[in-house]
CSV table of C-alpha atoms in Angstrom, one decimal:
chain,number,residue,atom,x,y,z
A,12,GLY,CA,24.2,1.0,-17.6
A,13,ASP,CA,21.0,2.4,-19.5
A,14,ILE,CA,19.5,5.0,-18.5
A,15,LEU,CA,16.1,3.3,-18.9
A,16,ASP,CA,16.9,0.8,-16.3
A,17,ASP,CA,16.2,3.7,-13.8
A,18,TYR,CA,12.3,4.2,-15.0
A,19,LEU,CA,9.3,1.8,-14.3
A,20,ARG,CA,8.1,1.0,-17.8
A,21,THR,CA,3.5,0.6,-18.5
A,22,ASP,CA,2.7,0.3,-22.1
A,23,GLY,CA,-0.8,2.2,-23.2
A,24,VAL,CA,-1.1,5.0,-20.2
A,25,TRP,CA,-1.8,8.6,-20.3
A,26,ILE,CA,-1.6,10.6,-17.5
A,27,LEU,CA,-3.4,13.8,-16.5
A,28,THR,CA,-0.9,16.4,-15.2
A,29,ARG,CA,-0.7,20.1,-14.8
A,30,ASN,CA,3.1,20.6,-14.5
A,31,LYS,CA,4.6,19.8,-18.1
A,32,GLN,CA,7.0,20.1,-20.9
A,33,PHE,CA,6.6,19.0,-24.7
A,34,TYR,CA,10.0,18.1,-26.5
A,35,LYS,CA,10.7,16.6,-29.8
A,36,THR,CA,12.6,13.3,-29.4
A,37,ASN,CA,13.2,10.3,-32.0
A,38,ASN,CA,13.4,7.5,-28.8
A,39,GLU,CA,12.5,7.1,-25.0
A,40,LYS,CA,16.4,7.7,-24.2
A,41,GLU,CA,16.0,11.2,-25.8
A,42,CYS,CA,13.0,11.6,-24.0
A,43,ALA,CA,14.7,10.5,-20.5
A,44,GLU,CA,17.7,12.3,-20.8
A,45,LYS,CA,15.1,15.4,-21.1
A,46,CYS,CA,14.1,14.4,-18.2
A,47,GLU,CA,17.0,14.0,-16.4
A,48,ALA,CA,17.7,17.5,-17.5
A,49,GLU,CA,14.4,19.5,-16.7
A,50,ARG,CA,14.9,23.0,-14.8
A,51,ASN,CA,11.4,23.8,-14.6
A,52,PHE,CA,10.3,21.3,-12.4
A,53,ASN,CA,11.4,18.2,-10.6
A,54,CYS,CA,11.0,15.7,-13.5
A,55,ARG,CA,9.0,12.2,-12.0
A,56,ALA,CA,8.2,11.0,-15.2
A,57,PHE,CA,7.9,11.3,-18.6
A,58,LEU,CA,5.3,10.2,-21.6
A,59,PHE,CA,6.5,8.7,-25.1
A,60,THR,CA,4.6,8.6,-28.0
A,61,ARG,CA,5.4,6.5,-31.2
A,62,LYS,CA,3.2,8.1,-33.6
A,63,LYS,CA,4.1,11.3,-33.1
A,64,LEU,CA,7.5,10.9,-31.7
A,65,GLN,CA,6.4,13.2,-29.0
A,66,CYS,CA,8.0,13.7,-25.8
A,67,LEU,CA,6.0,15.3,-22.4
A,68,THR,CA,7.9,15.4,-19.4
A,69,LEU,CA,5.7,15.4,-16.5
A,70,ALA,CA,6.2,16.6,-12.6
A,71,GLU,CA,4.2,13.9,-11.6
A,72,ASN,CA,3.6,10.2,-11.5
A,73,ALA,CA,0.8,8.1,-11.9
A,74,LYS,CA,0.7,7.4,-8.0
A,75,MET,CA,0.2,11.2,-7.8
A,76,THR,CA,-2.8,12.0,-10.5
A,77,VAL,CA,-5.5,10.7,-12.6
A,78,THR,CA,-4.3,7.8,-15.3
A,79,PHE,CA,-6.6,7.2,-18.5
A,80,ASN,CA,-5.8,4.1,-21.3
A,81,SER,CA,-4.3,5.6,-24.7
A,82,ALA,CA,-2.9,2.7,-27.0
A,83,ASP,CA,0.1,4.8,-28.3
A,84,ALA,CA,1.7,6.1,-25.1
A,85,VAL,CA,4.1,5.0,-22.8
A,86,LEU,CA,4.8,6.2,-19.4
A,87,TYR,CA,8.0,6.4,-18.0
A,88,GLU,CA,8.6,6.7,-14.0
A,89,LYS,CA,11.6,7.2,-12.0
A,90,LYS,CA,11.4,3.8,-9.7
A,91,ILE,CA,13.0,6.3,-7.2
A,92,TYR,CA,9.9,8.5,-6.5
A,93,LEU,CA,8.2,5.0,-6.4
A,94,LEU,CA,10.4,3.2,-3.7
A,95,GLN,CA,8.6,3.8,-0.4
A,96,CYS,CA,12.1,2.5,1.5
A,97,LYS,CA,15.8,3.5,1.7
A,98,LYS,CA,19.1,2.6,0.6
A,99,GLY,CA,22.2,3.8,2.9
A,100,ILE,CA,20.8,6.5,4.9
A,101,GLY,CA,18.4,7.7,2.6
A,102,LYS,CA,19.7,10.8,0.9
A,103,ASP,CA,17.8,10.0,-2.5
A,104,TYR,CA,14.9,8.2,-0.4
A,105,ARG,CA,11.8,10.3,-2.7
A,106,GLY,CA,8.7,8.4,-1.0
A,107,THR,CA,5.9,10.2,0.6
A,108,GLU,CA,6.3,9.5,4.3
A,109,ALA,CA,4.9,12.7,5.9
A,110,LYS,CA,4.6,12.1,9.5
A,111,THR,CA,8.1,11.7,12.0
A,112,ARG,CA,8.1,8.5,13.9
A,113,ARG,CA,6.2,9.3,16.7
A,114,GLY,CA,3.2,10.3,14.7
A,115,ILE,CA,3.4,13.8,14.3
A,116,PRO,CA,3.1,15.2,10.8
A,117,CYS,CA,5.9,16.8,9.0
A,118,GLN,CA,5.7,20.8,7.9
A,119,LYS,CA,6.3,21.9,4.7
A,120,TRP,CA,9.9,22.5,3.3
A,121,ALA,CA,8.5,25.7,2.1
A,122,GLU,CA,6.9,27.0,5.1
A,123,LYS,CA,8.1,29.0,8.2
A,124,THR,CA,5.7,27.8,10.7
A,125,PRO,CA,6.0,27.1,13.2
A,126,HIS,CA,9.5,26.2,12.8
A,127,ASN,CA,11.9,28.6,10.4
A,128,PRO,CA,13.7,26.1,8.4
A,129,ASN,CA,17.5,26.3,7.4
A,130,TYR,CA,17.0,23.6,4.4
A,131,THR,CA,14.3,24.8,1.8
A,132,PRO,CA,13.8,24.0,-1.8
A,133,GLU,CA,14.7,27.2,-3.3
A,134,LYS,CA,18.4,26.4,-1.2
A,135,HIS,CA,18.6,22.9,-1.9
A,136,PRO,CA,16.4,22.2,-5.1
A,137,SER,CA,18.1,18.8,-6.1
A,138,ALA,CA,17.1,17.3,-2.4
A,139,GLY,CA,13.5,16.9,-3.2
A,140,LEU,CA,11.7,18.7,-0.5
A,141,ASP,CA,8.3,18.8,-2.0
A,142,GLU,CA,5.7,19.2,0.3
A,143,ASN,CA,6.4,17.3,3.6
A,144,TYR,CA,7.9,14.4,2.6
A,145,CYS,CA,10.5,13.2,5.0
A,146,ARG,CA,13.8,13.8,3.4
A,147,ASN,CA,17.8,13.9,4.2
A,148,PRO,CA,19.1,16.9,2.5
A,149,ASP,CA,21.9,16.9,4.9
A,150,GLY,CA,23.4,13.3,4.7
A,151,ASP,CA,22.2,12.7,8.3
A,152,GLU,CA,23.5,9.7,9.6
A,153,SER,CA,20.3,8.5,11.0
A,154,GLY,CA,18.2,8.5,8.1
A,155,PRO,CA,15.5,10.9,6.4
A,156,TRP,CA,13.8,13.8,8.8
A,157,CYS,CA,11.9,16.4,9.1
A,158,TYR,CA,10.2,19.5,10.8
A,159,THR,CA,7.8,19.2,12.7
A,160,THR,CA,4.3,20.6,13.1
A,161,ASP,CA,4.7,20.7,16.8
A,162,PRO,CA,5.9,24.0,17.7
A,163,ALA,CA,7.3,22.2,21.0
A,164,THR,CA,10.0,19.8,18.4
A,165,ARG,CA,11.9,21.5,15.7
A,166,PHE,CA,12.9,17.9,13.7
A,167,ASP,CA,12.5,14.1,14.0
A,168,TYR,CA,13.4,11.3,12.0
A,169,CYS,CA,10.9,9.4,10.3
A,170,ASN,CA,10.5,5.4,9.9
A,171,ILE,CA,11.9,4.8,6.8
A,172,PRO,CA,12.2,1.2,6.0
A,173,ALA,CA,15.5,0.3,4.8
A,174,CYS,CA,15.7,-1.4,0.9
A,175,GLU,CA,16.8,-5.0,1.6
A,176,SER,CA,18.9,-6.4,-1.2
A,177,GLN,CA,20.5,-9.5,-0.7
A,178,CYS,CA,18.8,-10.8,2.7
A,179,MET,CA,15.3,-10.2,4.1
A,180,GLN,CA,14.4,-8.4,7.5
A,181,CYS,CA,10.6,-9.4,9.2
A,182,ASN,CA,8.6,-10.7,6.3
A,183,GLY,CA,10.5,-9.4,3.3
A,184,GLU,CA,7.8,-6.8,2.8
A,185,ASP,CA,10.5,-4.4,1.5
A,186,TYR,CA,12.7,-7.2,-0.4
A,187,HIS,CA,14.0,-6.0,-3.5
A,188,GLY,CA,16.9,-8.3,-4.2
A,189,GLU,CA,17.1,-9.9,-7.7
A,190,VAL,CA,16.4,-14.2,-6.5
A,191,SER,CA,13.6,-16.0,-9.0
A,192,ARG,CA,13.6,-19.3,-8.2
A,193,THR,CA,11.2,-20.9,-5.6
A,194,GLU,CA,13.0,-22.6,-2.9
A,195,SER,CA,12.0,-25.8,-5.0
A,196,GLY,CA,13.6,-24.7,-7.5
A,197,LEU,CA,11.0,-23.6,-10.4
A,198,GLU,CA,11.8,-20.5,-11.8
A,199,CYS,CA,9.7,-17.5,-11.4
A,200,GLN,CA,7.2,-16.2,-14.0
A,201,ARG,CA,7.0,-12.2,-14.6
A,202,TRP,CA,5.0,-11.0,-12.9
A,203,ASP,CA,3.7,-8.7,-15.9
A,204,ALA,CA,2.4,-11.9,-17.2
A,205,GLN,CA,-0.4,-14.0,-17.3
A,206,GLU,CA,0.6,-17.2,-18.5
A,207,PRO,CA,0.7,-19.7,-17.3
A,208,HIS,CA,-1.0,-18.1,-14.2
A,209,MET,CA,-3.3,-15.3,-14.3
A,210,HIS,CA,-3.2,-12.8,-11.3
A,211,GLY,CA,-3.9,-9.5,-10.0
A,212,PHE,CA,-0.3,-8.8,-8.7
A,213,THR,CA,0.4,-6.2,-11.5
A,214,LEU,CA,2.3,-2.9,-11.4
A,215,LYS,CA,-1.1,-1.4,-11.8
A,216,HIS,CA,-2.5,-2.4,-8.9
A,217,PHE,CA,0.6,-2.2,-7.0
A,218,PRO,CA,2.9,0.2,-7.9
A,219,GLU,CA,4.8,0.8,-4.5
A,220,LYS,CA,5.5,-2.9,-4.1
A,221,ASP,CA,8.3,-3.3,-7.1
A,222,LEU,CA,7.4,-6.0,-9.1
A,223,LYS,CA,9.7,-5.8,-11.8
A,224,MET,CA,10.9,-9.0,-13.9
A,225,ASN,CA,10.4,-12.3,-12.1
A,226,TYR,CA,12.3,-11.3,-8.8
A,227,CYS,CA,10.5,-13.0,-5.8
A,228,ARG,CA,8.1,-10.0,-3.7
A,229,ASN,CA,6.0,-10.4,-0.5
A,230,PRO,CA,3.4,-7.8,-2.0
A,231,ASP,CA,0.6,-9.0,0.1
A,232,GLY,CA,2.1,-9.2,3.9
A,233,GLU,CA,2.4,-13.2,3.3
A,234,LEU,CA,4.7,-15.0,6.2
A,235,ARG,CA,8.0,-14.0,3.2
A,236,PRO,CA,8.6,-13.3,0.1
A,237,TRP,CA,7.2,-15.8,-3.1
A,238,CYS,CA,6.2,-15.7,-6.6
A,239,PHE,CA,3.7,-17.6,-9.4
A,240,THR,CA,6.1,-20.5,-10.6
A,241,THR,CA,6.3,-21.3,-14.3
A,242,SER,CA,5.5,-24.6,-13.9
A,243,ARG,CA,1.7,-25.0,-15.0
A,244,THR,CA,1.3,-27.7,-11.9
A,245,LYS,CA,2.0,-25.1,-9.5
A,246,ARG,CA,0.8,-21.9,-8.8
A,247,TRP,CA,2.9,-19.9,-6.4
A,248,GLU,CA,5.5,-21.0,-3.9
A,249,TYR,CA,7.9,-19.1,-1.2
A,250,CYS,CA,11.2,-18.0,-2.3
A,251,ASN,CA,14.3,-18.8,0.5
A,252,ILE,CA,16.0,-15.6,1.1
A,253,PRO,CA,18.4,-15.2,4.2
A,254,ARG,CA,17.6,-13.0,6.8
A,255,CYS,CA,19.2,-10.4,7.9
A,256,THR,CA,21.5,-10.7,10.6
A,257,THR,CA,21.7,-6.8,11.6
A,258,HIS,CA,17.8,-6.1,13.2
A,259,PRO,CA,15.8,-3.3,11.3
A,260,PRO,CA,15.8,0.4,13.3
A,261,VAL,CA,13.5,0.2,15.8
A,262,SER,CA,10.5,2.7,15.2
A,263,GLY,CA,11.4,4.8,18.3
A,264,LEU,CA,8.1,4.4,20.2
A,265,GLY,CA,5.7,3.9,17.4
A,266,SER,CA,2.9,5.5,17.2
A,267,GLN,CA,0.8,5.6,20.4
A,268,CYS,CA,-2.0,7.4,18.3
A,269,LEU,CA,-4.2,6.6,15.2
A,270,SER,CA,-2.2,8.0,11.6
A,271,GLY,CA,-3.4,6.5,8.5
A,272,LYS,CA,-4.8,3.2,8.6
A,273,GLY,CA,-2.8,2.6,11.6
A,274,GLU,CA,-0.2,0.2,10.6
A,275,ASP,CA,2.6,1.7,12.8
A,276,TYR,CA,0.2,1.9,16.1
A,277,ARG,CA,2.1,0.8,19.1
A,278,GLY,CA,0.0,2.0,21.6
A,279,ARG,CA,-1.8,-0.1,24.6
A,280,ILE,CA,-5.6,-0.4,23.9
A,281,ALA,CA,-6.9,-3.8,24.0
A,282,ILE,CA,-10.5,-3.4,24.0
A,283,THR,CA,-12.8,-3.4,21.0
A,284,GLU,CA,-14.8,-0.3,20.6
A,285,SER,CA,-18.2,-1.6,21.7
A,286,GLY,CA,-16.1,-2.8,24.7
A,287,ASN,CA,-14.9,-6.3,24.2
A,288,ALA,CA,-11.6,-7.2,25.4
A,289,CYS,CA,-9.0,-8.3,23.4
A,290,GLN,CA,-7.7,-12.3,22.5
A,291,HIS,CA,-3.9,-12.4,23.4
A,292,TRP,CA,-1.8,-12.7,19.7
A,293,ASN,CA,-0.1,-15.7,21.1
A,294,THR,CA,-2.7,-18.1,22.4
A,295,GLN,CA,-5.5,-19.5,19.7
A,296,PHE,CA,-8.3,-19.5,22.4
A,297,PRO,CA,-11.2,-18.7,21.7
A,298,HIS,CA,-10.9,-18.1,18.5
A,299,ARG,CA,-7.8,-19.7,15.9
A,300,HIS,CA,-5.8,-17.5,13.7
A,301,SER,CA,-2.7,-17.7,11.9
A,302,TRP,CA,-1.5,-14.0,12.9
A,303,ILE,CA,1.2,-15.7,15.4
A,304,PRO,CA,3.8,-13.3,16.9
A,305,ASP,CA,6.9,-15.1,16.2
A,306,ARG,CA,5.5,-15.4,12.7
A,307,TYR,CA,5.3,-11.8,11.6
A,308,PRO,CA,8.2,-10.1,14.2
A,309,CYS,CA,7.9,-6.7,12.9
A,310,ARG,CA,4.0,-6.1,13.1
A,311,GLY,CA,3.9,-5.3,16.9
A,312,LEU,CA,1.9,-8.2,18.1
A,313,GLU,CA,2.2,-8.1,21.8
A,314,GLU,CA,0.1,-8.9,24.5
A,315,ASN,CA,-3.6,-8.3,23.4
A,316,TYR,CA,-2.8,-5.2,22.2
A,317,CYS,CA,-4.8,-3.7,19.1
A,318,ARG,CA,-2.5,-3.6,16.0
A,319,ASN,CA,-3.2,-3.5,12.1
A,320,PRO,CA,-0.8,-6.5,10.7
A,321,ASP,CA,-3.0,-6.9,7.5
A,322,GLY,CA,-3.8,-3.3,5.8
A,323,GLU,CA,-7.4,-3.1,7.5
A,324,LYS,CA,-8.9,0.0,7.7
A,325,ARG,CA,-7.5,0.8,10.8
A,326,PRO,CA,-6.0,-1.4,14.0
A,327,TRP,CA,-8.5,-4.6,15.4
A,328,CYS,CA,-7.9,-7.6,17.4
A,329,TYR,CA,-9.5,-10.9,17.8
A,330,THR,CA,-12.3,-10.8,20.8
A,331,THR,CA,-12.8,-12.8,24.1
A,332,SER,CA,-16.1,-13.0,23.1
A,333,SER,CA,-17.9,-15.0,20.5
A,334,VAL,CA,-17.2,-11.7,17.7
A,335,ARG,CA,-14.1,-13.1,16.2
A,336,TRP,CA,-12.6,-10.0,15.5
A,337,GLU,CA,-13.8,-6.2,15.9
A,338,TYR,CA,-11.8,-2.7,15.0
A,339,CYS,CA,-10.9,-0.9,18.4
A,340,ALA,CA,-11.3,3.0,18.7
A,341,ILE,CA,-8.0,4.7,18.9
A,342,PRO,CA,-7.8,8.2,19.4
A,343,HIS,CA,-6.4,10.1,15.8
A,344,CYS,CA,-2.9,12.2,16.0
A,345,ASP,CA,-2.6,15.8,15.7
A,346,GLY,CA,0.0,18.0,16.2
A,347,THR,CA,-0.6,18.6,19.5
A,348,GLU,CA,2.3,16.9,22.1
A,349,GLN,CA,0.8,14.3,23.0
A,350,GLY,CA,-0.3,13.2,19.5
A,351,ILE,CA,-3.7,12.8,21.2
A,352,VAL,CA,-6.9,14.1,21.1
A,353,GLY,CA,-9.6,14.6,23.4
A,354,MET,CA,-11.8,11.7,23.1
A,355,SER,CA,-14.2,13.1,21.1
A,356,ASN,CA,-11.9,11.6,18.4
A,357,ALA,CA,-13.4,8.2,19.4
A,358,PRO,CA,-15.3,6.7,16.8
A,359,VAL,CA,-19.0,8.2,16.6
A,360,GLN,CA,-22.0,6.1,15.3
A,361,VAL,CA,-21.7,7.8,12.0
A,362,SER,CA,-24.3,7.2,9.5
A,363,LEU,CA,-22.1,6.8,5.9
A,364,PRO,CA,-23.9,5.4,3.3
A,365,GLU,CA,-26.6,2.9,4.4
A,366,GLU,CA,-25.1,-0.3,5.7
A,367,CYS,CA,-28.4,-2.2,4.0
A,368,TYR,CA,-29.2,-2.4,0.5
A,369,ARG,CA,-32.5,-1.9,-1.7
A,370,GLY,CA,-34.1,-4.5,-4.2
A,371,LYS,CA,-30.7,-6.9,-5.2
A,372,GLY,CA,-28.4,-5.1,-4.1
A,373,GLN,CA,-26.6,-4.0,-7.4
A,374,SER,CA,-26.6,-0.2,-6.6
A,375,TYR,CA,-25.0,-0.9,-2.7
A,376,ARG,CA,-21.9,1.6,-2.1
A,377,GLY,CA,-21.4,0.9,1.5
A,378,THR,CA,-17.8,-0.1,3.3
A,379,THR,CA,-19.2,-3.4,4.5
A,380,SER,CA,-15.9,-6.1,4.3
A,381,ILE,CA,-17.5,-9.6,6.1
A,382,THR,CA,-19.7,-11.9,5.2
A,383,ALA,CA,-23.0,-13.5,6.2
A,384,SER,CA,-20.3,-16.3,8.6
A,385,GLY,CA,-18.0,-13.8,9.5
A,386,LYS,CA,-15.1,-14.3,7.2
A,387,LYS,CA,-12.9,-11.3,5.5
A,388,CYS,CA,-13.7,-10.7,1.8
A,389,GLN,CA,-10.9,-10.9,-0.7
A,390,ALA,CA,-10.3,-7.6,-2.6
A,391,TRP,CA,-11.7,-7.8,-5.6
A,392,ASN,CA,-8.2,-6.5,-7.4
A,393,SER,CA,-6.6,-9.6,-6.1
A,394,MET,CA,-6.1,-13.3,-7.2
A,395,PHE,CA,-5.7,-14.5,-3.9
A,396,PRO,CA,-6.5,-17.3,-2.5
A,397,HIS,CA,-9.2,-17.6,-5.9
A,398,ARG,CA,-9.0,-16.7,-9.0
A,399,HIS,CA,-11.7,-15.3,-10.4
A,400,GLU,CA,-13.1,-12.6,-13.6
A,401,LYS,CA,-15.2,-9.9,-10.8
A,402,THR,CA,-12.6,-7.3,-11.6
A,403,PRO,CA,-12.7,-3.5,-11.4
A,404,ASP,CA,-11.1,-2.9,-15.0
A,405,ARG,CA,-14.0,-5.5,-16.1
A,406,PHE,CA,-17.0,-4.2,-14.2
A,407,PRO,CA,-16.1,-0.3,-14.1
A,408,ASN,CA,-19.7,0.8,-13.1
A,409,ALA,CA,-20.0,-1.9,-10.1
A,410,ASP,CA,-17.6,0.3,-7.9
A,411,LEU,CA,-15.6,-2.9,-6.9
A,412,ARG,CA,-13.1,-1.0,-4.3
A,413,ASP,CA,-11.0,-2.2,-2.1
A,414,ASN,CA,-12.5,-5.8,-0.3
A,415,TYR,CA,-16.3,-4.3,0.1
A,416,CYS,CA,-19.2,-6.7,-0.1
A,417,ARG,CA,-20.8,-5.9,-4.1
A,418,ASN,CA,-22.8,-7.3,-6.4
A,419,PRO,CA,-22.0,-6.9,-10.3
A,420,ASP,CA,-23.4,-10.1,-11.6
A,421,GLY,CA,-27.1,-9.4,-10.4
A,422,ASP,CA,-26.9,-12.2,-8.3
A,423,ASN,CA,-29.9,-12.1,-5.4
A,424,SER,CA,-27.4,-9.9,-2.5
A,425,PRO,CA,-24.2,-8.3,-2.2
A,426,TRP,CA,-21.2,-10.8,-2.3
A,427,CYS,CA,-17.5,-11.4,-2.1
A,428,PHE,CA,-14.8,-13.8,-2.6
A,429,THR,CA,-13.8,-14.7,1.0
A,430,THR,CA,-9.5,-14.7,2.2
A,431,ASP,CA,-10.6,-18.8,3.3
A,432,PRO,CA,-9.0,-20.7,0.5
A,433,SER,CA,-11.9,-23.5,1.0
A,434,MET,CA,-14.1,-20.9,0.8
A,435,THR,CA,-14.6,-19.1,-2.8
A,436,TRP,CA,-17.3,-16.7,-2.3
A,437,GLU,CA,-20.1,-15.8,0.1
A,438,TYR,CA,-23.4,-13.5,0.7
A,439,CYS,CA,-22.8,-10.8,2.5
A,440,ASN,CA,-23.7,-9.8,6.3
A,441,LEU,CA,-26.2,-6.9,5.1
A,442,LYS,CA,-30.0,-6.7,5.8
A,443,ARG,CA,-32.7,-5.7,3.0
A,444,CYS,CA,-33.4,-1.4,3.7
A,445,ASP,CA,-36.9,-2.5,3.7
A,446,ASP,CA,-36.1,-5.3,6.8
A,447,HIS,CA,-35.2,-2.3,9.5
A,448,THR,CA,-37.9,-1.2,11.7
A,449,GLN,CA,-39.2,2.0,10.9
A,450,GLU,CA,-38.2,4.3,12.9
């Protein structure tokens, strides 16, 4: 095959990196060969400029550093470093998972404490032993692992999902196959096209979701892989991907404490941070919802335990009170043996950027993401469920991050698009700062 098939191409992008080498080459293929042969560092990407025929091999890719627009440049990133899943036993896994299946942070491969490693970057230069990322330098049948920062545990395995190619596990978030027709037989629209349907699922915004060609994918936690269709009358549709007969590897215990956003938290806390009891996931009372355990078999929706099935900021649950849902107070992981810090880590009421707005709220930079009627906000860079033109690219000064309430267009107060398909947008659940009683 073509050497460039191993790279993801993005036109018009330049990236800032300290570690680079300049070469003069006639074309992109020759530049790719320089990247493969690079000995000064681990080459993860290269930039090629057509006018000057200049080739820059790079130690970093767009996920690791700052990017900006540059009309003449083409960025090629090695796909292996963008995939967050493992093929087979994961000997060539180069993702950025850096904690064990029990949530303990990994020790850096180049360090000697708390454990003196047998596998180091010097001894195994081609094994990708960067930072403290999970790797499989010795071809262990159980997959990628790392030395841990817990003095009592020398090493442990990491919970890296398998890249599925022909069939799907769970909801197909890791499906990397080549089905490109929907279940009714319509051809899929290419992800890098905005015709016939405009959308926000671009490689720039979802670099790790493998949105290539027009293959069915599940970048947003839907029930199963889907795509936009090439029919003007049908915006998107699910694809028919068979389920794998083998079960995904069980994630050991899952994590009993909070690391990152807590998507792998599998502890048994079932009470919200304000003290409300959680509603059972398999009931629709008092709140109707779509997070039904049978539909989402790998999200750990057991009993009424706090979970994060949808990539929220941290674990949450529906409550048994009139409040629809709330975050839970989950203790943070650190390197201690229990993986649990004293309750000093329970969320304290920190006054972050103030959760009120002045004037019309065009300067509001808080993190509220709930509307006045309690609906969750849609992310500004998403076109689902509502198509819109208020994107971070078009309003660069409006701080349209995540799904936080903002006022990019001079409306009366901060607002957002909602994740409820029947309500396009709504003002947010925010007060004006001057409405607060004077302390």
